[in-house]
Amino acid sequence: MAGIVIDGISKAFGNTVALAALDLAVADREFVALLGPSGCGKTTLLRIIAGLETATTGRVLIGGRDVTNLPPRARGLAMVFQNYAVFPHLRVCDNIAFGLKMARAERTRIDRQVARTAELLQLAPYLDRYPAQLSGGQRQRVAVARALAVEPALLLMDEPLSNLDALLRLDMRAELKDVLREAGTTTIYVTHDQTEAMALADRIAVLHGGRIEQIGSPSAIYHSPATRFVGSFVGSPPMNFLRADAGRLMGIRPEDIDLVDAGAGLPFRVSVVEPLGAQTLLTGTTDGQVVRVALPGEHVIAAGATLFLRPRPDRIRWMDAATGNALAQAAG
Amino acid sequence: MMRGRALPYLLVAPAFVFLAVLFCVPLVQTIALAFQTGTGFGLGNFVQMAEDLNFNDAVVNTFRLVGVAVPLQMLAALGMAVMLGHLRAGRDLVLWIWTIPLGLSDLAAGLVWLALLNDQGYLNTVLFHLGIINGPESWLTYETPMALFAAIVIAEIWRSTAIVMVVLVAGLQLVPKEYAEAASVFGASPWKIFLRVTLPLLKPSIQSALILRTVLAFEAFAVVLAIGGRNFPVLVSEAYTWQHFNQAPAIAAAYAVVVMGISLAATVVYLRVLRTPAAQRA
Ligand SMILES: Nc1ncnc2c1ncn2[C@@H]1O[C@H](COP(=O)(O)OP(=O)(O)O)[C@@H](O)[C@H]1O
Ligand SMILES: [Mg+2]
């Protein structure tokens, strides 16, 4: 049992408020992604859960036990550090084995786990090397392997794939998801990459300025953003927000806009066309406001053309222009 | 172009000349003197040195002093450096107080401890007033060799542990704290973190401190002379005696060459045994 309850955690560094009275509950075996821009407090929150940083206020419970005042080693978790923190004086195999050795695991189990995780992270050829003899991406994979090797009940990962090249990242993402679900590991996964969060998580918590803006399933975060920030941070390209009547904003995703016959919709002057293969991305203006539209790949459109747009009514998300919060959606 | 190439050499020239005149020339002269005999070059001075009554004592005492003082002060300095790392407030003040002995000359340090420990010293007075001893006790004579040795070791440690500590404090600051953090997350106790992470990453600094300290300990002189006088001969104090009391500079030079040889050998041993390959550095 390794559910986590974060209860009113706040953290200030001098005058900087990194976290503001944050609450979050993660169920046993759940995979939660903490998603937010750089500097929003993701690493700080993870370090508080691990016990490496003391919170200014609030409690952390792991498996129902209050661990707020326990040292990291008594919390029974593993962590992948954003800066790897792979021990420079130990070979890759000893790095991976470190946690098991500290736990006085049996030799056979250590060997088995080192081999297994090295295989999973494609590190087998490098087991006898020192970290200084590895690339950044390889070092990062050692950090992941070191955490997986202890088969933790609770795993904290701080941007663990950030330094891998695109193809390997896709590969590793799928492997991680598979392994962690199989093992039933409760996972908190920090990332600033919204696709990664969407692909991996049972639930996503979007952090902004030390607060959770919204927490929910990837689909809820994507289709029903609670705030303007969530809508513009999640999704690539982000959601469009168009000024409407009565202090409202109309939020609409670029792919939820259809082309209609002349005069039947909003006039849209195309300035940039980006054919991406699966999609064709249009950027232009409607009524003086910048709008992005994502069409299925087969459309051929020239820059400078004027098209007519119609947002799908059931996909419109109305927002309060002043507060940036979503409005009751019946008004649409 | 010529000027561009010559510039670095011009810039190191003053240091080079300085070293050559004030270090290399006397060094060569000393070595030459040590091997000079009436008829030419040979080992005569070394034979005469080794046949002297005090020579054996000087060798044994020097190695005993180094063998006891250096390990003890390495341990003390490590402890002090790690403690400093855990202090939040007042760190600079503690560091400053701990390094006060560095500002004293060897001889002054020796005299301070002589004043504390001689038969009319503070320790005698305090013990007398506490009723533990009945009258002045002499500890620093040839009749009390263990007490004399202990006093010299204590004074030597007091005088020169700070320099070791300063080297280690600087070394600790070069080790990022993320490694200790990672170790603690993966279940290491503070003692294990020290043993498995801090100590190995500190090895280059430990090596520097050991070389510095061991070489200086083989050259221990003023502290030993102040407390032990001629009751505790060491290699350098014997060199001093031959030079100034026996008027035999060639024997003194032979001692100097022996001390230099021992220091070089110790340095080579440390460089080999405590080597950290580039691939394993933090
Ligand atoms: N040790 C620290 N001292 C001072 N400020 C810090 C420290 N660690 C983090 N911060 C500040 O706290 C905020 C959150 O940082 P962090 O948790 O690292 O963000 P993220 O991981 O989301 O990029 C930032 O404004 C950062 O500058
Ligand atoms: Mg971070």
XYZ file of C-alpha atoms and ligand atoms in Angstrom:
642
model
C 0.000 0.000 0.000
C 1.628 3.213 -1.102
C -1.045 5.821 -1.646
C 0.122 9.375 -1.070
C -1.703 12.255 0.552
C -0.247 15.712 0.283
C -2.036 17.852 2.792
C -1.706 21.628 2.624
C 1.943 21.638 1.612
C 3.469 25.037 1.085
C 7.087 25.995 0.600
C 8.775 29.366 0.530
C 12.416 30.015 -0.329
C 12.920 33.406 1.279
C 10.405 35.581 -0.541
C 9.808 33.120 -3.376
C 6.673 31.058 -2.861
C 7.433 27.785 -4.631
C 4.313 25.926 -3.438
C 1.111 27.455 -2.076
C -0.995 25.244 0.240
C -1.132 22.341 -2.173
C -3.388 19.304 -1.736
C -3.075 16.134 -3.769
C -4.118 12.540 -3.202
C -2.598 9.741 -5.245
C -4.174 6.314 -4.953
C -2.207 3.123 -4.455
C -0.906 1.866 -7.841
C -1.923 5.074 -9.563
C 0.228 6.945 -12.097
C -0.052 10.697 -11.686
C 1.812 13.173 -13.864
C 2.721 16.593 -12.514
C 2.651 18.833 -15.547
C 3.660 22.455 -15.615
C 6.057 25.004 -17.040
C 9.583 25.427 -15.741
C 9.737 26.989 -12.285
C 6.172 26.105 -11.246
C 7.337 24.024 -8.267
C 7.340 20.452 -9.631
C 10.814 19.539 -8.429
C 10.210 21.209 -5.084
C 7.051 19.147 -4.517
C 8.845 15.928 -5.437
C 11.726 16.726 -3.115
C 9.314 17.394 -0.273
C 7.627 14.037 -0.841
C 11.054 12.358 -0.852
C 12.060 14.151 2.345
C 14.941 16.081 0.786
C 13.271 19.426 1.424
C 11.233 20.456 4.469
C 7.868 22.005 3.735
C 7.027 25.349 5.304
C 3.588 24.024 6.256
C 1.580 20.855 5.678
C 1.951 17.091 5.932
C 2.899 14.210 3.660
C 1.313 10.791 4.200
C 2.570 7.654 2.479
C 0.468 4.518 2.829
C -1.531 6.264 5.559
C 1.586 6.970 7.628
C 2.620 10.553 8.381
C 6.183 10.779 7.050
C 6.562 14.552 7.299
C 9.363 14.305 9.838
C 10.997 11.107 8.601
C 14.348 11.148 6.769
C 14.342 10.062 3.102
C 15.687 6.576 3.825
C 12.723 5.818 6.106
C 10.107 6.663 3.483
C 10.455 3.555 1.347
C 10.535 5.170 -2.061
C 12.810 5.536 -5.048
C 13.499 8.612 -7.097
C 14.881 9.629 -10.459
C 16.559 13.003 -10.078
C 16.206 15.752 -12.639
C 20.004 16.145 -12.684
C 20.456 12.324 -12.521
C 22.758 12.368 -9.424
C 24.365 9.165 -10.668
C 27.359 8.355 -8.438
C 30.503 9.280 -10.396
C 32.791 6.937 -8.453
C 30.699 3.800 -9.098
C 30.411 1.763 -12.259
C 27.011 1.600 -13.941
C 26.287 -1.830 -12.440
C 27.142 -0.634 -8.914
C 25.031 2.451 -9.424
C 22.055 0.313 -10.393
C 22.685 -2.046 -7.476
C 23.096 0.742 -4.930
C 19.602 0.713 -3.420
C 19.484 -3.083 -3.150
C 22.900 -3.146 -1.503
C 21.761 -0.574 1.039
C 18.753 -2.788 1.737
C 21.108 -5.787 2.141
C 19.351 -7.717 -0.597
C 20.618 -11.152 -1.530
C 23.373 -11.372 -4.100
C 21.215 -13.353 -6.537
C 18.420 -10.808 -6.389
C 20.847 -7.934 -6.932
C 22.359 -9.649 -9.973
C 18.954 -10.464 -11.402
C 17.636 -6.923 -10.945
C 20.753 -5.299 -12.387
C 20.538 -7.513 -15.467
C 16.802 -6.974 -15.866
C 16.777 -3.175 -15.543
C 19.923 -2.805 -17.646
C 18.200 -4.814 -20.362
C 15.046 -2.721 -20.112
C 16.925 0.570 -20.399
C 19.351 -0.728 -23.039
C 22.329 -0.289 -20.743
C 23.687 -3.824 -20.876
C 26.783 -2.896 -22.928
C 27.804 -0.198 -20.445
C 27.590 -2.004 -17.106
C 31.339 -1.774 -16.443
C 31.712 1.855 -17.389
C 31.838 4.865 -15.120
C 29.207 7.604 -15.566
C 31.805 10.034 -16.930
C 32.216 7.620 -19.857
C 28.517 7.846 -20.802
C 26.453 10.366 -22.753
C 23.864 12.476 -20.974
C 21.035 10.290 -22.179
C 22.792 7.117 -21.031
C 23.430 8.643 -17.615
C 19.787 9.530 -17.342
C 18.854 5.927 -18.122
C 21.224 4.767 -15.364
C 19.303 7.024 -12.976
C 16.031 5.390 -14.095
C 17.499 1.893 -13.832
C 18.802 2.599 -10.325
C 15.285 3.569 -9.241
C 13.522 0.657 -10.951
C 16.010 -1.899 -9.612
C 14.762 -1.604 -6.040
C 11.205 -2.422 -7.192
C 9.818 0.421 -5.103
C 6.208 0.637 -3.988
C 6.406 4.347 -4.668
C 8.421 5.904 -7.463
C 9.122 9.603 -7.948
C 10.449 10.630 -11.348
C 11.639 14.127 -12.203
C 11.689 14.570 -15.990
C 13.309 11.153 -16.404
C 13.285 11.100 -20.210
C 14.078 14.755 -20.871
C 17.557 14.126 -22.236
C 16.821 11.224 -24.604
C 16.489 11.697 -28.335
C 12.982 11.603 -29.703
C 12.888 7.989 -30.899
C 14.400 6.484 -27.780
C 12.103 8.640 -25.673
C 9.045 7.136 -27.351
C 10.481 3.674 -26.811
C 11.316 4.228 -23.160
C 7.975 5.858 -22.500
C 6.127 2.754 -23.599
C 8.498 0.450 -21.688
C 8.128 2.464 -18.501
C 4.369 2.453 -18.708
C 4.323 -1.285 -19.203
C 6.779 -2.095 -16.402
C 5.212 0.199 -13.853
C 1.679 -1.036 -14.505
C 2.820 -4.625 -14.314
C 4.566 -4.004 -10.995
C 1.691 -1.916 -9.636
C 4.047 0.911 -8.720
C 2.510 4.106 -7.415
C 4.172 6.752 -9.543
C 4.468 10.504 -9.517
C 5.973 11.627 -12.772
C 7.131 15.183 -13.270
C 7.274 16.561 -16.770
C 6.870 19.783 -18.685
C 6.029 17.801 -21.810
C 2.277 17.532 -22.191
C 2.362 14.633 -24.667
C 4.412 12.607 -22.207
C 1.938 13.353 -19.416
C -1.030 12.455 -21.646
C 0.601 9.252 -22.845
C 1.573 7.916 -19.436
C -0.709 9.119 -16.715
C -3.925 7.854 -15.188
C -4.416 11.403 -13.997
C -2.620 14.653 -14.725
C -2.167 17.463 -12.216
C -1.421 20.728 -13.982
C 0.745 22.972 -11.811
C 1.047 26.685 -12.280
C 2.727 29.133 -9.913
C 2.880 26.632 -7.061
C -0.800 25.662 -7.255
C -2.681 22.847 -8.920
C -4.781 24.436 -11.650
C -6.584 21.250 -12.507
C -6.358 17.556 -11.823
C -8.125 14.929 -13.877
C -7.857 12.285 -16.561
C -5.825 13.186 -19.662
C -9.052 13.450 -21.640
C -10.708 15.753 -19.097
C -7.606 17.957 -18.959
C -7.491 18.103 -22.732
C -11.138 18.546 -23.578
C -12.431 20.362 -20.512
C -9.666 22.636 -19.244
C -10.689 24.287 -15.990
C -8.759 27.451 -16.718
C -7.419 29.380 -19.627
C -3.886 28.454 -18.503
C -4.607 24.722 -18.746
C -6.144 25.144 -22.188
C -3.155 27.021 -23.502
C -0.508 24.844 -21.821
C -1.933 21.446 -22.766
C -2.203 20.591 -26.436
C 0.027 21.441 -29.351
C -0.918 23.772 -30.861
C -2.754 25.142 -27.801
C -6.443 25.933 -27.512
C -7.709 29.112 -29.220
C -9.340 31.719 -27.025
C -11.540 34.163 -28.894
C -13.202 37.203 -27.363
C -16.968 36.754 -27.288
C -19.902 38.633 -25.853
C -20.539 39.452 -22.166
C -16.940 39.188 -20.972
C -16.641 35.614 -22.129
C -13.910 33.832 -24.039
C -14.644 31.026 -26.439
C -12.124 28.238 -26.014
C -11.856 25.904 -28.986
C -9.165 23.381 -29.922
C -7.618 23.852 -33.393
C -8.824 20.410 -34.504
C -12.411 21.149 -33.388
C -12.864 23.771 -36.070
C -14.470 22.844 -39.425
C -14.228 24.608 -42.744
C -17.623 25.676 -44.088
C -18.940 27.323 -47.248
C -18.337 30.993 -47.864
C -20.517 33.165 -45.625
C -21.633 30.296 -43.415
C -18.961 30.890 -40.738
C -16.318 33.257 -39.402
C -14.066 34.703 -42.114
C -10.443 33.561 -41.561
C -7.469 34.957 -43.408
C -4.651 32.383 -43.591
C -1.135 33.739 -43.015
C 0.919 30.569 -42.444
C 0.362 27.021 -43.684
C 2.301 24.167 -42.072
C 1.735 20.764 -43.721
C 2.797 18.287 -41.034
C 1.704 15.116 -42.769
C -1.007 13.812 -40.475
C -2.336 17.338 -40.072
C -2.179 20.647 -41.871
C -1.749 23.525 -39.486
C -3.143 26.934 -40.387
C -2.368 30.166 -38.588
C -4.314 33.296 -39.438
C -6.662 35.952 -38.123
C -10.359 36.170 -37.564
C -11.786 39.519 -36.599
C -8.276 40.713 -35.694
C -7.546 37.768 -33.379
C -4.958 35.068 -34.035
C -6.516 31.643 -34.589
C -4.899 28.266 -35.248
C -6.726 25.566 -37.130
C -5.652 21.939 -37.525
C -7.129 20.213 -40.553
C -6.744 16.596 -41.644
C -3.571 16.160 -43.692
C -5.102 15.977 -47.165
C -6.123 19.671 -47.378
C -4.095 21.827 -49.729
C -4.403 25.485 -48.878
C -2.346 28.490 -49.929
C -1.211 31.251 -47.585
C -3.234 34.413 -48.158
C -6.488 32.564 -48.814
C -9.652 33.491 -46.942
C -11.616 30.578 -45.483
C -14.737 30.318 -43.355
C -14.615 28.597 -39.984
C -17.211 26.984 -37.755
C -16.288 25.766 -34.255
C -18.033 22.511 -33.325
C -20.625 23.671 -30.776
C -20.244 20.625 -28.471
C -16.479 21.251 -28.170
C -16.618 24.910 -27.236
C -15.333 25.727 -23.747
C -16.587 29.038 -22.380
C -14.285 30.968 -20.092
C -14.583 34.104 -17.990
C -12.349 36.636 -19.704
C -11.536 38.387 -16.422
C -10.679 35.419 -14.193
C -9.621 32.905 -16.824
C -11.816 30.257 -15.179
C -14.206 28.011 -17.082
C -17.882 28.991 -16.896
C -20.840 26.687 -16.413
C -20.990 25.150 -19.854
C -24.750 25.245 -20.456
C -24.461 28.830 -21.686
C -22.918 27.697 -25.006
C 54.061 36.194 -34.120
C 57.334 35.743 -32.245
C 56.115 37.979 -29.464
C 52.877 36.005 -29.216
C 54.777 32.779 -28.710
C 57.370 34.214 -26.382
C 54.845 35.933 -24.123
C 53.916 32.913 -21.967
C 57.585 32.172 -21.395
C 58.293 35.771 -20.526
C 55.442 35.681 -18.015
C 56.691 32.553 -16.238
C 60.309 33.716 -16.373
C 60.323 35.676 -13.074
C 58.885 32.709 -11.180
C 61.350 30.437 -12.913
C 64.351 32.593 -12.055
C 63.109 32.951 -8.495
C 62.794 29.178 -8.113
C 66.126 28.518 -9.774
C 68.049 30.958 -7.621
C 66.366 30.362 -4.300
C 65.421 26.709 -4.564
C 67.266 24.740 -7.219
C 70.704 26.195 -6.618
C 70.657 25.584 -2.833
C 69.162 22.155 -3.471
C 71.950 21.156 -5.806
C 74.517 22.667 -3.445
C 73.091 20.731 -0.505
C 73.097 17.472 -2.390
C 76.653 18.098 -3.587
C 77.715 18.957 -0.048
C 76.162 15.768 1.310
C 78.149 13.616 -1.076
C 81.399 15.534 -0.804
C 84.246 13.901 1.072
C 87.815 15.057 1.596
C 89.006 13.208 -1.473
C 86.065 13.586 -3.816
C 82.505 12.280 -3.847
C 81.270 9.344 -1.799
C 79.012 8.186 0.994
C 81.353 9.153 3.813
C 79.042 11.759 5.306
C 76.152 9.305 5.344
C 78.266 6.686 7.057
C 79.329 9.158 9.717
C 75.716 10.285 10.131
C 74.484 6.722 10.553
C 77.196 5.808 13.033
C 76.201 8.642 15.345
C 74.437 7.556 18.544
C 71.391 9.760 17.936
C 70.777 8.677 14.358
C 68.687 5.608 15.135
C 66.626 7.509 17.697
C 66.081 10.323 15.232
C 64.813 7.952 12.522
C 62.568 6.002 14.906
C 61.208 9.147 16.569
C 60.483 10.829 13.253
C 58.547 7.843 11.936
C 56.704 7.392 15.240
C 55.696 11.031 15.218
C 54.497 10.899 11.611
C 52.835 7.506 12.113
C 50.807 8.641 15.109
C 50.197 12.337 14.481
C 49.226 12.240 10.798
C 46.481 9.556 11.034
C 45.060 11.156 14.176
C 44.913 14.582 12.627
C 43.457 13.243 9.383
C 40.617 11.720 11.399
C 40.177 14.873 13.469
C 40.224 17.075 10.376
C 37.693 14.864 8.560
C 35.387 15.009 11.562
C 35.749 18.761 11.854
C 35.204 19.318 8.122
C 32.050 17.176 8.087
C 30.727 18.879 11.225
C 31.276 22.273 9.616
C 29.256 21.098 6.636
C 26.285 20.449 8.916
C 26.411 23.822 10.656
C 23.953 26.431 9.530
C 24.632 29.517 11.610
C 28.072 30.419 12.872
C 29.952 28.284 10.383
C 32.431 31.008 9.513
C 33.051 31.813 13.181
C 33.822 28.181 14.032
C 36.076 27.852 10.988
C 37.890 31.023 12.013
C 38.468 29.811 15.582
C 39.628 26.392 14.401
C 42.202 27.931 12.095
C 43.781 30.208 14.723
C 46.718 27.774 15.277
C 47.593 28.269 11.600
C 48.509 31.857 12.387
C 51.085 30.901 15.027
C 54.654 30.045 14.170
C 55.875 26.532 14.936
C 58.125 27.764 17.685
C 55.399 29.840 19.329
C 53.094 26.809 19.279
C 55.805 24.691 20.853
C 56.388 27.284 23.567
C 52.651 27.527 24.318
C 52.526 23.800 24.970
C 55.777 23.924 26.937
C 54.197 26.540 29.201
C 51.196 24.285 29.685
C 53.035 21.051 30.296
C 56.408 21.747 32.003
C 56.980 21.065 35.693
C 55.877 24.586 36.610
C 53.198 24.741 33.939
C 49.455 25.241 34.121
C 48.655 21.549 34.049
C 50.926 20.878 37.031
C 49.383 23.774 38.943
C 45.828 22.653 38.259
C 46.531 19.017 39.164
C 48.307 20.143 42.334
C 45.385 22.316 43.450
C 42.990 19.493 42.742
C 45.098 17.297 45.021
C 45.852 14.780 42.267
C 49.636 15.265 42.531
C 51.721 16.199 45.567
C 54.264 18.452 43.955
C 55.658 19.502 40.572
C 55.965 16.549 38.215
C 58.260 16.505 35.201
C 56.787 14.878 32.130
C 59.045 16.250 29.484
C 62.327 14.487 30.332
C 64.152 11.450 29.025
C 62.854 9.559 32.085
C 59.249 9.898 30.899
C 59.526 9.080 27.187
C 55.862 8.177 26.680
C 54.626 11.381 28.280
C 57.136 13.387 26.305
C 56.083 11.711 23.067
C 52.400 12.255 23.871
C 53.019 15.942 24.572
C 54.833 16.394 21.259
C 52.099 14.554 19.350
C 49.401 16.671 20.976
C 51.240 19.898 20.234
C 51.892 18.842 16.632
C 48.252 17.901 16.141
C 47.042 21.120 17.705
C 49.354 23.172 15.540
C 48.739 21.656 12.153
C 45.363 19.927 11.995
C 43.759 23.151 10.777
C 45.653 23.096 7.484
C 44.384 19.577 6.800
C 40.880 20.662 7.720
C 41.007 23.670 5.396
C 41.994 21.425 2.483
C 39.165 18.981 3.306
C 36.572 21.734 3.785
C 37.452 23.068 0.354
C 37.236 19.516 -1.025
C 33.833 18.904 0.537
C 32.500 22.047 -1.056
C 33.449 20.636 -4.445
C 31.295 17.523 -3.878
C 27.724 18.389 -4.938
C 25.177 17.545 -2.250
C 22.970 15.744 -4.778
C 25.008 12.545 -4.362
C 24.400 12.392 -0.632
C 20.734 13.131 -1.324
C 20.462 10.320 -3.820
C 22.160 7.932 -1.399
C 19.750 8.864 1.387
C 16.738 8.311 -0.874
C 18.108 4.868 -1.724
C 18.272 3.879 1.918
C 21.766 4.851 3.061
C 22.191 5.909 6.699
C 24.309 9.003 7.404
C 27.263 6.746 8.275
C 26.857 4.752 5.058
C 26.593 7.963 3.059
C 29.860 9.138 4.570
C 31.579 5.822 3.912
C 30.186 4.991 0.475
C 29.716 8.407 -1.100
C 31.395 11.312 0.685
C 34.706 9.624 1.422
C 35.305 8.220 -2.092
C 34.371 11.531 -3.705
C 36.687 13.331 -1.288
C 39.629 11.101 -2.141
C 41.503 13.662 -4.276
C 41.381 16.188 -1.431
C 42.385 13.568 1.119
C 45.348 12.753 -1.062
C 46.447 16.392 -1.255
C 46.016 16.851 2.485
C 47.979 13.697 3.254
C 50.887 14.656 1.027
C 51.032 18.165 2.432
C 50.770 17.026 6.016
C 53.111 14.034 5.820
C 55.878 16.000 4.159
C 55.567 18.705 6.802
C 55.486 16.137 9.606
C 58.745 14.578 8.403
C 60.190 18.071 8.690
C 58.832 18.656 12.205
C 61.352 20.664 14.120
C 60.486 23.747 16.176
C 57.630 22.172 18.154
C 59.766 19.116 18.890
C 62.725 21.187 19.928
C 60.688 23.515 22.158
C 59.066 20.670 24.095
C 61.630 17.881 23.909
C 64.907 19.675 23.501
C 67.634 17.083 22.928
C 65.587 14.405 24.682
C 63.566 13.761 21.553
C 65.879 13.868 18.533
C 64.216 13.851 15.116
C 65.881 13.987 11.703
C 65.620 17.725 11.180
C 66.632 18.606 14.735
C 69.712 16.415 14.265
C 70.534 18.294 11.073
C 70.246 21.494 13.083
C 72.543 20.106 15.799
C 75.218 19.030 13.310
C 75.088 22.343 11.533
C 75.219 24.659 14.530
C 76.711 22.752 17.457
C 79.017 20.296 15.751
C 79.991 22.684 12.939
C 79.636 19.864 10.398
C 77.492 21.217 7.534
C 78.205 18.174 5.356
C 76.546 15.822 7.873
C 73.648 18.265 8.191
C 73.353 18.160 4.409
C 73.288 14.355 4.519
C 70.349 14.561 6.960
C 68.604 17.006 4.651
C 69.005 14.615 1.725
C 67.589 11.745 3.814
C 64.558 13.823 4.821
C 64.013 14.825 1.211
C 64.260 11.208 0.056
C 61.709 10.071 2.646
C 59.296 12.894 1.729
C 59.567 12.102 -1.960
C 58.971 8.419 -1.312
C 55.902 9.175 0.828
C 54.532 11.452 -1.877
C 54.966 8.794 -4.543
C 53.209 6.230 -2.346
C 50.229 8.559 -1.797
C 50.050 9.451 -5.475
C 49.841 5.768 -6.388
C 47.704 4.370 -3.593
C 45.124 7.176 -3.585
C 44.942 7.666 -7.322
C 41.515 8.647 -8.678
C 41.184 7.932 -12.408
C 39.675 10.825 -14.347
C 36.633 8.697 -15.197
C 35.682 8.405 -11.516
C 35.849 12.039 -10.546
C 32.808 14.008 -9.474
N 16.930 25.882 -3.201
C 16.198 26.904 -3.674
N 16.417 28.160 -3.226
C 15.685 29.187 -3.682
N 14.694 29.090 -4.577
C 14.425 27.876 -5.069
C 15.162 26.718 -4.645
N 14.669 25.635 -5.289
C 13.684 26.096 -6.082
N 13.523 27.439 -5.951
C 12.524 28.278 -6.641
O 11.282 27.670 -6.461
C 10.517 27.710 -7.657
C 10.142 26.308 -8.085
O 11.300 25.613 -8.496
P 11.248 24.101 -9.008
O 10.485 23.302 -8.020
O 12.653 23.691 -9.258
O 10.466 24.232 -10.357
P 10.280 23.177 -11.549
O 10.863 21.878 -11.137
O 8.810 23.115 -11.773
O 10.969 23.758 -12.739
C 11.373 28.451 -8.669
O 10.952 29.799 -8.674
C 12.756 28.323 -8.128
O 13.524 29.426 -8.503
Mg 12.350 20.798 -12.042
